[in-house]
GROMACS .gro file of C-alpha atoms in nm:
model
  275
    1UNK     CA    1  11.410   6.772   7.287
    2UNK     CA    2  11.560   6.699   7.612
    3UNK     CA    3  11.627   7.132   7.630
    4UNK     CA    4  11.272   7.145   7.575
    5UNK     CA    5  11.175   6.915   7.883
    6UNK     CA    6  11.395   7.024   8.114
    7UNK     CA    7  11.190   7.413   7.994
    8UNK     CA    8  10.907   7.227   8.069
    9UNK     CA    9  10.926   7.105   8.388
   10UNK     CA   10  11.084   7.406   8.523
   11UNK     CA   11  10.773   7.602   8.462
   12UNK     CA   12  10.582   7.357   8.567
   13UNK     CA   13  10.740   7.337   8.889
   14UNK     CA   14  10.704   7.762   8.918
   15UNK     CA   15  10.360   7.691   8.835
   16UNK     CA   16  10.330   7.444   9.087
   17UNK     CA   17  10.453   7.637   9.364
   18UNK     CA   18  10.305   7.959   9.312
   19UNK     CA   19   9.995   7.747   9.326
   20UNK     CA   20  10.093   7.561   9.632
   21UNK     CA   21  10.048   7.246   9.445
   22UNK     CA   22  10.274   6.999   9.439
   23UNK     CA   23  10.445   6.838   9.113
   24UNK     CA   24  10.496   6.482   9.037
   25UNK     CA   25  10.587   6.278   8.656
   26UNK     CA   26  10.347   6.019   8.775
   27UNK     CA   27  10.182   5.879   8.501
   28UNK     CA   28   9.867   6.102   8.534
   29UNK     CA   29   9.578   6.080   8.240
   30UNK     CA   30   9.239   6.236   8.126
   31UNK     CA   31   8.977   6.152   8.411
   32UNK     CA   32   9.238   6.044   8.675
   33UNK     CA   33   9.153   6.393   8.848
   34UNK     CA   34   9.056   6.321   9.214
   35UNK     CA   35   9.237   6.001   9.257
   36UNK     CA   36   9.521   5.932   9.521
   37UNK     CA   37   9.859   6.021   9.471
   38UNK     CA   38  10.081   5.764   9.645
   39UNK     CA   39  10.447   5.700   9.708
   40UNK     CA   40  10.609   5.277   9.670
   41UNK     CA   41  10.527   5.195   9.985
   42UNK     CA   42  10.104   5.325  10.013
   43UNK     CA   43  10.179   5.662  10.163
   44UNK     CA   44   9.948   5.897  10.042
   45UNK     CA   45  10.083   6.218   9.983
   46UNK     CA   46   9.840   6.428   9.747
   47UNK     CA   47   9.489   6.394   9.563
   48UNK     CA   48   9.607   6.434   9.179
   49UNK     CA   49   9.415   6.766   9.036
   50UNK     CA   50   9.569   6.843   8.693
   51UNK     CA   51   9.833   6.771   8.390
   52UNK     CA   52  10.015   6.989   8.153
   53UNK     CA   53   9.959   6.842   7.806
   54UNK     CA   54  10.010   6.990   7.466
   55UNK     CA   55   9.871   6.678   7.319
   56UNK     CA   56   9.603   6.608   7.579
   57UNK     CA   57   9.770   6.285   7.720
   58UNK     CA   58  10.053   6.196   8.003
   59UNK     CA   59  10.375   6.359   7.946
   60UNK     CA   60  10.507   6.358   8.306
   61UNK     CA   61  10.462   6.650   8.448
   62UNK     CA   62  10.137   6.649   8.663
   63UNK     CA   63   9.974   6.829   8.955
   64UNK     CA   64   9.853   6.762   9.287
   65UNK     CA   65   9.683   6.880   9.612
   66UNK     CA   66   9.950   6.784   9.892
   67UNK     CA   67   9.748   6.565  10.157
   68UNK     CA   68   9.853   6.870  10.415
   69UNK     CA   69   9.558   7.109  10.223
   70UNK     CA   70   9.346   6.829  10.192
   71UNK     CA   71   9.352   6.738  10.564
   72UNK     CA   72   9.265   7.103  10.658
   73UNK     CA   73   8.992   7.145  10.387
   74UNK     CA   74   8.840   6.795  10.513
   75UNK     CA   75   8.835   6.864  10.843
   76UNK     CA   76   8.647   7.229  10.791
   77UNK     CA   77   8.380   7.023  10.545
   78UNK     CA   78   8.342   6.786  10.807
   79UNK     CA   79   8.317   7.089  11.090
   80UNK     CA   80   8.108   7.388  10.905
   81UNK     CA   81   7.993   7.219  10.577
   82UNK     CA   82   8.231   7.469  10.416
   83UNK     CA   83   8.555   7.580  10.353
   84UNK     CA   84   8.603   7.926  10.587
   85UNK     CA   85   8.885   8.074  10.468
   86UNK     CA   86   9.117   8.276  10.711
   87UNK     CA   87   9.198   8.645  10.678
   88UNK     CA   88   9.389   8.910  10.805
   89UNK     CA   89   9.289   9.210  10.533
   90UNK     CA   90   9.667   9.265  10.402
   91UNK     CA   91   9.755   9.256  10.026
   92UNK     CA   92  10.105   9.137  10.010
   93UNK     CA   93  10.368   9.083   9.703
   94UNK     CA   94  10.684   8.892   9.632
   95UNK     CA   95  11.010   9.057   9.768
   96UNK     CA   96  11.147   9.092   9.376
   97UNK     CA   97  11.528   9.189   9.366
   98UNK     CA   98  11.444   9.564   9.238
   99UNK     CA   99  11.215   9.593   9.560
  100UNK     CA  100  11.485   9.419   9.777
  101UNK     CA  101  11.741   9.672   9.614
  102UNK     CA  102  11.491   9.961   9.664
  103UNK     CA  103  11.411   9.898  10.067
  104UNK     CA  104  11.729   9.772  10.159
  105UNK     CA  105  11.622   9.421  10.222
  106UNK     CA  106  11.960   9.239  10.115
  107UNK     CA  107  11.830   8.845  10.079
  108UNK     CA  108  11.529   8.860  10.279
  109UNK     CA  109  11.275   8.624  10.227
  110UNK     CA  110  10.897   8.634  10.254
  111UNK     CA  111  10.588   8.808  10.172
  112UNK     CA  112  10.580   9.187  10.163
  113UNK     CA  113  10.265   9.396  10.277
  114UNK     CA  114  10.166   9.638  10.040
  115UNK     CA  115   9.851   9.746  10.199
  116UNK     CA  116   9.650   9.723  10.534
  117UNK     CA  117   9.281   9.714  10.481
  118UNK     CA  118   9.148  10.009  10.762
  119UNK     CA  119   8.973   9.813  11.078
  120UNK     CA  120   9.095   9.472  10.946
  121UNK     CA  121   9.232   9.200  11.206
  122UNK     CA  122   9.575   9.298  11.026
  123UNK     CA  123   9.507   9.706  11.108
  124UNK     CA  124   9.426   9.614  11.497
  125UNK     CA  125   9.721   9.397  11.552
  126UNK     CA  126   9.974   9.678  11.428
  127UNK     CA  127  10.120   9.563  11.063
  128UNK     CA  128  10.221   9.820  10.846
  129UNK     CA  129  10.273   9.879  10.477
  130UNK     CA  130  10.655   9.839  10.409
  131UNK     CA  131  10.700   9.535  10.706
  132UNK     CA  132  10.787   9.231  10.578
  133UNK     CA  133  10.641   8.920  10.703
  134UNK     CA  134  10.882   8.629  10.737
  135UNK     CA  135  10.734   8.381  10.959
  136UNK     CA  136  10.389   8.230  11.104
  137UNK     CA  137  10.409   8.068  11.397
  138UNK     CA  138  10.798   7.999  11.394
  139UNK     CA  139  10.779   7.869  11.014
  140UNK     CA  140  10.947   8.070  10.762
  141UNK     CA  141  10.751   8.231  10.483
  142UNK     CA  142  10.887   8.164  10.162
  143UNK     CA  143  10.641   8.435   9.895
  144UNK     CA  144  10.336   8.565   9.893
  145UNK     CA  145  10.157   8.294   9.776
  146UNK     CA  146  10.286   8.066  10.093
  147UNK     CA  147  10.174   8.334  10.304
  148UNK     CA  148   9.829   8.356  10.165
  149UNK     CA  149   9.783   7.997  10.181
  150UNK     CA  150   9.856   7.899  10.521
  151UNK     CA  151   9.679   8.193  10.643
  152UNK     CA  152   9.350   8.077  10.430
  153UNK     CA  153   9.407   7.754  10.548
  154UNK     CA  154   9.442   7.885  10.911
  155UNK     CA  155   9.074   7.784  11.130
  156UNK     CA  156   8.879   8.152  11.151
  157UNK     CA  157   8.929   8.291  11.490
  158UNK     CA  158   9.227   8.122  11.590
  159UNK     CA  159   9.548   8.343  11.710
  160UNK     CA  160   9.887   8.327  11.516
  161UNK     CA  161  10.218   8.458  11.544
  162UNK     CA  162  10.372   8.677  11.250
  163UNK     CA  163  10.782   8.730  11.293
  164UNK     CA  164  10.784   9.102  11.062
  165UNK     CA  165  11.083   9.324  10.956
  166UNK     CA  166  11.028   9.654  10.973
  167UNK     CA  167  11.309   9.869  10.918
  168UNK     CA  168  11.597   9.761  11.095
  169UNK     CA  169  11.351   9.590  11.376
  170UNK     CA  170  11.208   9.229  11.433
  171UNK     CA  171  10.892   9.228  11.587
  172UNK     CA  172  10.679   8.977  11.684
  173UNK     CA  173  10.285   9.028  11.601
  174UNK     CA  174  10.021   8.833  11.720
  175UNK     CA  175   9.661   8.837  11.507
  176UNK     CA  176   9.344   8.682  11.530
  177UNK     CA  177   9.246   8.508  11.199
  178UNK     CA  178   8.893   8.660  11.028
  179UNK     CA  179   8.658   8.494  10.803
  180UNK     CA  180   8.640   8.643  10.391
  181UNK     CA  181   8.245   8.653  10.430
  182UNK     CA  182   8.296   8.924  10.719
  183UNK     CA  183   8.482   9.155  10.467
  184UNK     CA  184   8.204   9.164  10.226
  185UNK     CA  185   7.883   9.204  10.473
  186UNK     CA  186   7.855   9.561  10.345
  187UNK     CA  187   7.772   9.462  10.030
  188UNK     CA  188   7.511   9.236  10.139
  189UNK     CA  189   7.181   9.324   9.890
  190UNK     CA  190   7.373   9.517   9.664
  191UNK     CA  191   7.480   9.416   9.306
  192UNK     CA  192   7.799   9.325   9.398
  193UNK     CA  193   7.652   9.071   9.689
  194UNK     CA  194   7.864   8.732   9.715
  195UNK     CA  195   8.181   8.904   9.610
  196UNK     CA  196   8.504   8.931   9.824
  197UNK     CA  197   8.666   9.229   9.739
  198UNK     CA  198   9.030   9.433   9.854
  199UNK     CA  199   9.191   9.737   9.790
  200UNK     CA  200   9.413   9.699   9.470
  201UNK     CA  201   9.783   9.692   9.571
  202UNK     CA  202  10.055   9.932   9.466
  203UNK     CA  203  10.172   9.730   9.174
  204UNK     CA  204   9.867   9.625   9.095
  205UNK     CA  205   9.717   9.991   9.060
  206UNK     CA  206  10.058  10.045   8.855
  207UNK     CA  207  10.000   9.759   8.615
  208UNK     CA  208   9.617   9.901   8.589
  209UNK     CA  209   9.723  10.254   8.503
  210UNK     CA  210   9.481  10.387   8.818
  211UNK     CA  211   9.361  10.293   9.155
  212UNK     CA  212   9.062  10.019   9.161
  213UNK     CA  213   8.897   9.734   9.386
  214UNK     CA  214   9.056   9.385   9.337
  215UNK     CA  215   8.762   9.103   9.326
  216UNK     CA  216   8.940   8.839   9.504
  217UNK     CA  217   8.638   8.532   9.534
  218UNK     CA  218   8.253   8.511   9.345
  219UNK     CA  219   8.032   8.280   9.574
  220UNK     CA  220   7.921   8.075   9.333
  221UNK     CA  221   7.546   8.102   9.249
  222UNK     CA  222   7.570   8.466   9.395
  223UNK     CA  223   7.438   8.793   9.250
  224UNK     CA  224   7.799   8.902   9.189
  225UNK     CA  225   7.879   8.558   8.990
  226UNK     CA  226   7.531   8.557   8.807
  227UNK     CA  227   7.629   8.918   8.699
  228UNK     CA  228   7.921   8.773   8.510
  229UNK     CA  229   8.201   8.884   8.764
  230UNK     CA  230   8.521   8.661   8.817
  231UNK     CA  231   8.807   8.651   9.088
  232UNK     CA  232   9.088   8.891   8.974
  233UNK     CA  233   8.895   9.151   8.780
  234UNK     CA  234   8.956   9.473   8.854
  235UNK     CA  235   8.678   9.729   8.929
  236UNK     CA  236   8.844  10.088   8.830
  237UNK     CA  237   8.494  10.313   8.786
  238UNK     CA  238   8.119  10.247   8.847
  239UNK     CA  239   7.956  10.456   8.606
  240UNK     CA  240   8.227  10.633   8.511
  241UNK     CA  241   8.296  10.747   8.818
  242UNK     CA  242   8.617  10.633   8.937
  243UNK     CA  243   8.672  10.420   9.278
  244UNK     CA  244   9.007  10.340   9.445
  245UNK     CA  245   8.877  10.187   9.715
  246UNK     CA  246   8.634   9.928   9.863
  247UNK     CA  247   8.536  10.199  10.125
  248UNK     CA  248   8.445  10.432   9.762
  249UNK     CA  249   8.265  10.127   9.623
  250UNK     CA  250   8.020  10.010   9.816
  251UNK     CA  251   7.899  10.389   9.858
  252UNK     CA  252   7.859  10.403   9.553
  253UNK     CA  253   7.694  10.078   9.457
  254UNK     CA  254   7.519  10.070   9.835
  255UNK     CA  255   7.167  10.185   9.680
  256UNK     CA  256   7.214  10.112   9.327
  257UNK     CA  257   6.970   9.887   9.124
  258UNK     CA  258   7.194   9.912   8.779
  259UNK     CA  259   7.558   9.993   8.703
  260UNK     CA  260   7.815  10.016   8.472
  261UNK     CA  261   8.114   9.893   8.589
  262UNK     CA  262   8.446   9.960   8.415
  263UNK     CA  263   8.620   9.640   8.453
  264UNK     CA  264   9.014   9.575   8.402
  265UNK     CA  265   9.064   9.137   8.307
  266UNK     CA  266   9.319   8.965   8.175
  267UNK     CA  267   9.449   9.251   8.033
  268UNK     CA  268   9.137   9.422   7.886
  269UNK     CA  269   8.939   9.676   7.982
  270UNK     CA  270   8.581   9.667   7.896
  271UNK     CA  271   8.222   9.811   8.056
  272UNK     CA  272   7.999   9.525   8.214
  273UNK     CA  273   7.612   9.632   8.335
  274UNK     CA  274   7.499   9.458   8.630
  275UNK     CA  275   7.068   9.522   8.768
   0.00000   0.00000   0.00000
């Protein structure tokens, strides 16, 4: 039983992290969702978001937004009425011990970049595929997933600092944050309109058995989400024509008024018409 627990929490705490959550055994129940997270002494130090429950009630392990996200998420409500997430146009990876093996990277931590998206703010500053990112703005980046969220998190337009490894050189990189909405303007009155898309990375296209366009957001309400798309599908063909990149998609779906796309999700691969 106790075995079991300690299992437990230590997914829970992967989960957690990965998610850039934080974890807590507060006592955490059905509807509390939303509420405040404090420490003893009236600190608050996250907004309580989820449980894991085989039963459906409290069993200590619980989830919640650190006050650090909410703070930046408030403050672009309060500013644009929206959350504008920063980009740079990079798909990046965990540094996994085979890859670390493979490149020569000894203990190295932070987020690899597997892919530069042509004429992104990532592209005009210089990164490459193969450097490894390590730090933003002096702070070391622990995976992928820390990377992507401070750099979401990160006001559009404003200038940071990226500390990269490439090779046997440290460089210094500065970039200029871009909004997600700018990286889907060409699909504006298409099919696919409301939907942030990126090139599929190298393991990605590996795990998919071809090349294909990752859907990373759906506005909600949008063409794209009313079509029945979802964030991580994978778009490998559009009538059966195969596409490998976003460049390849949106010519073909650019004057389009019904499609077939062959779809890669969870897993499955299935054939979804959009008009």
């Amino acid at each position: 039983m106790f075995d079991l627990a300690a299992r437990l929490h230590t997914i829970a705490a992967s989960v957690a992290i990965a998610a850039g959550a934080a974890l807590t055994d507060a006592s955490i129940n059905p509807g509390n969702s939303g509420g405040a997270l404090v420490t003893l002494d009236g600190k608050l130090v996250g907004i309580n978001t989820a449980i894991l429950s085989p039963a459906g009630a409290n069993v200590g392990i619980g989830f919640a937004v650190p006050t650090t996200m909410v703070v930046s998420v408030m403050k672009q409500l309060i500013a644009h009425g929206e959350v504008q997430r920063g980009r740079l146009g990079v798909g990046i990876q965990d540094i996994t011990p085979d890859l670390a093996d493979a490149l020569g990277l000894g203990d190295l931590r932070g987020a690899l970049v597997a892919n530069v998206e042509p004429g992104s703010a990532a592209d005009r500053a210089g990164l490459k595929t193969g450097d490894v990112v390590t730090a933003v703005d002096g702070n070391a980046v622990r995976s992928a997933t820390d990377l992507r969220n401070r750099i979401g998190l990160t006001p559009v337009g404003s200038e940071i600092r990226l500390t990269v490894k490439r090779g046997s050189e440290q460089r210094e990189i500065e970039v200029t944050t871009t909004s997600e909405s700018r990286t889907s303007s060409g699909l504006s009155g298409t099919l696919l309109d409301g939907a942030i898309l990126r090139d599929a990375s190298a393991p990605e296209s590996g795990a998919a058995g071809a090349s294909g366009v990752v859907i990373e957001s759906v506005a909600a309400d949008s063409r794209a989400d009313r079509a029945g798309l979802r964030a991580g599908d994978v778009i490998v063909a559009v009538n059966r024509t195969p596409v490998s990149s976003v460049t390849e998609l949106r010519r073909t779906i650019s004057k389009a008024a019904v499609a077939a796309l062959e779809l890669l999700r969870d897993g499955a691969r299935f054939l979804l018409v959009i008009r």
